[in-house]
Amino acid sequence: MGVRTKKKVFTKFKLRGYTLKLDALEETLSFLSRYEDEEDMALELLLDEIDKESLKSSILDKDSVHKVISLLLEAAAAVEQIPSSSKSPLRVIDAFLVPKFCFDSIKKSFYEYTGKLPIHGDASAKAGLYRDRYQLLLQRISRDPNFSKPAFDPSLTYSTGSSCEISPIQSLIGHTGRRWIMGSISQLEDGHFYLEDLTAAVEVDLSNAISLKQQQYVVLFVFFYERCVFVFWESNRRMNCPFLHERNEKYGFFDTQYRIHSGFFVENTIIVAEGELLTSGIFQVSTCGFPPLEDRDASLALLVGFDFFGGGFLSAEDTVRLQGLEKNAVNEMFIILSDIWLDNEETMEKLATVLDGYENVEVVPSLFVLMGNFCSRPCNLAFNSYANLRSQFGKLGEMIAAHPKLKAQSRFLFIPGPDDAGPSTALPRCALPKYLTEELRNHLPDAIFSSNPCRIKFYAQEIVLFRQDLLYRMRRSSLIPPSSEKTNDPFEHLVATITHQSHLCPLPLTVQPIIWNYDHCLRLYPTPHTIVLADRSEQKLFKYLGTTCFNTGSFAHDNTFVAYRPCTQEVELCAL
């Protein structure tokens, strides 16, 4: 190999903190000569594996490098023995396998949590759930130029409207003037809400924010650590930040009247508020909204080397290469259906019609996603028909196997619904029990059973699928009506809520329980390319700030489903 390649190898190793001896360099060059067309990818892979080794020194000799290269060659040989028909650009990621990353507020960086994550967490796990959500959004908003402290002109203050730096709630004491604070919403007692960050708590007055529509006075409190979390609303007074109007379209942050931001404000959501601490100790809110959304590429640029999604870390070269392959995969199509009631003859007849239709097309869909509920009645303690449900899954497998093209060329993914059988109703939900699906597996040995929610990695594209009647619960739990200035569509408010919160289900734990140690499985950070919300509500499509979001609708109720083409992120809303 040439001098240029040697220099590149030395540079790459040096950036990782390693120094190569001459014999180690020759061993590395010999390995790279096997992959001339993918030299950069092979080098990155080698470095990643060396990082995992327990090395006594950063100076690498031949033996250290040869050991890692031998393992890589053995793995490559094993992959080559796999039949080509089983290779696929699509990878399904179970929620319980998603890695957990925590933010170090001292080092201002993320690190991967490598400890055990028991299903039954202790009290500290519940406190950590709220802390991690808050720190995730705080580090995101701290990079926003509109919420950063002026570096070269300290004379620019809140009173001039040129700075919106987030102030810790603790710093409000003894200071006057307008301030921006960020906190989470919770309710300590009936009719009283609270706003809290990681430093202190403050009582918040929202009377002006709601009096126009509801003619009532609401006071929010906020308290520290063990006492709940936070919330607050805005008044109809305009804020004195002149640049905010210009960034409305970019961030979807405040509406044109500087009233309440689009989205559902429920307990546990984290919001940003502008106001003033009164002499009475109450923080008078004048404007509030969700933390502004960060562009996906901007998030990824700061997370180099970390795999938040769970589909494997990709270097920049790998990402570009896979994106090219993704765009060329024009024949790939996913069919997504929700509410497949196996005990309902009409639903099964409609499903047979769908399968018949795709069996007869020239290029069959590469993936069918079948989501619950798989029974028209909740599978709770009063449900005594598990044996019948097991046989109905078997009939479903028999129905699919009767379509030879689909069985041979398509993959089938099954995701449980909120009322399906399982150990609990807490999120994330594990895959369907093997007892129920055993007969189906006999007909479809390659069927995939995953958690709810689950994730799909298609080449470089990240897709999140979530089966929950989320819109209904959000509307019931909303503390105040969402703003109608920008949209009256509840689904668009829902999409704005979960993307700005970077969380699939920011509902109170009393409304939707979440396994404390696995709350990170519901994160939407960095924002994925596509979010599938399988909800009983009306079928919808909404593309929001670069993210494609759609609701499949209920197949059992209104005969609707979705055809999705990942190469173009094109969504076709279908119905029988």
PDB file of C-alpha atoms in Angstrom, residues 401 407 412 438-449:
ATOM      1  CA  ALA A 401     -48.670 -19.626   4.738  1.00  0.00           C
ATOM      2  CA  LYS A 407     -44.292 -16.472   2.913  1.00  0.00           C
ATOM      3  CA  PHE A 412     -43.821 -10.590   9.299  1.00  0.00           C
ATOM      4  CA  GLU A 438     -46.249 -21.313  19.147  1.00  0.00           C
ATOM      5  CA  GLU A 439     -48.715 -22.614  16.546  1.00  0.00           C
ATOM      6  CA  LEU A 440     -48.138 -19.540  14.361  1.00  0.00           C
ATOM      7  CA  ARG A 441     -44.380 -20.155  14.475  1.00  0.00           C
ATOM      8  CA  ASN A 442     -44.958 -23.651  13.098  1.00  0.00           C
ATOM      9  CA  HIS A 443     -46.342 -22.076   9.912  1.00  0.00           C
ATOM     10  CA  LEU A 444     -43.994 -19.034   9.879  1.00  0.00           C
ATOM     11  CA  PRO A 445     -40.633 -20.022  11.377  1.00  0.00           C
ATOM     12  CA  ASP A 446     -39.119 -16.648  10.406  1.00  0.00           C
ATOM     13  CA  ALA A 447     -41.830 -14.532  12.051  1.00  0.00           C
ATOM     14  CA  ILE A 448     -40.497 -11.749  14.289  1.00  0.00           C
ATOM     15  CA  PHE A 449     -42.065 -10.989  17.671  1.00  0.00           C
TER      16      PHE A 449
END
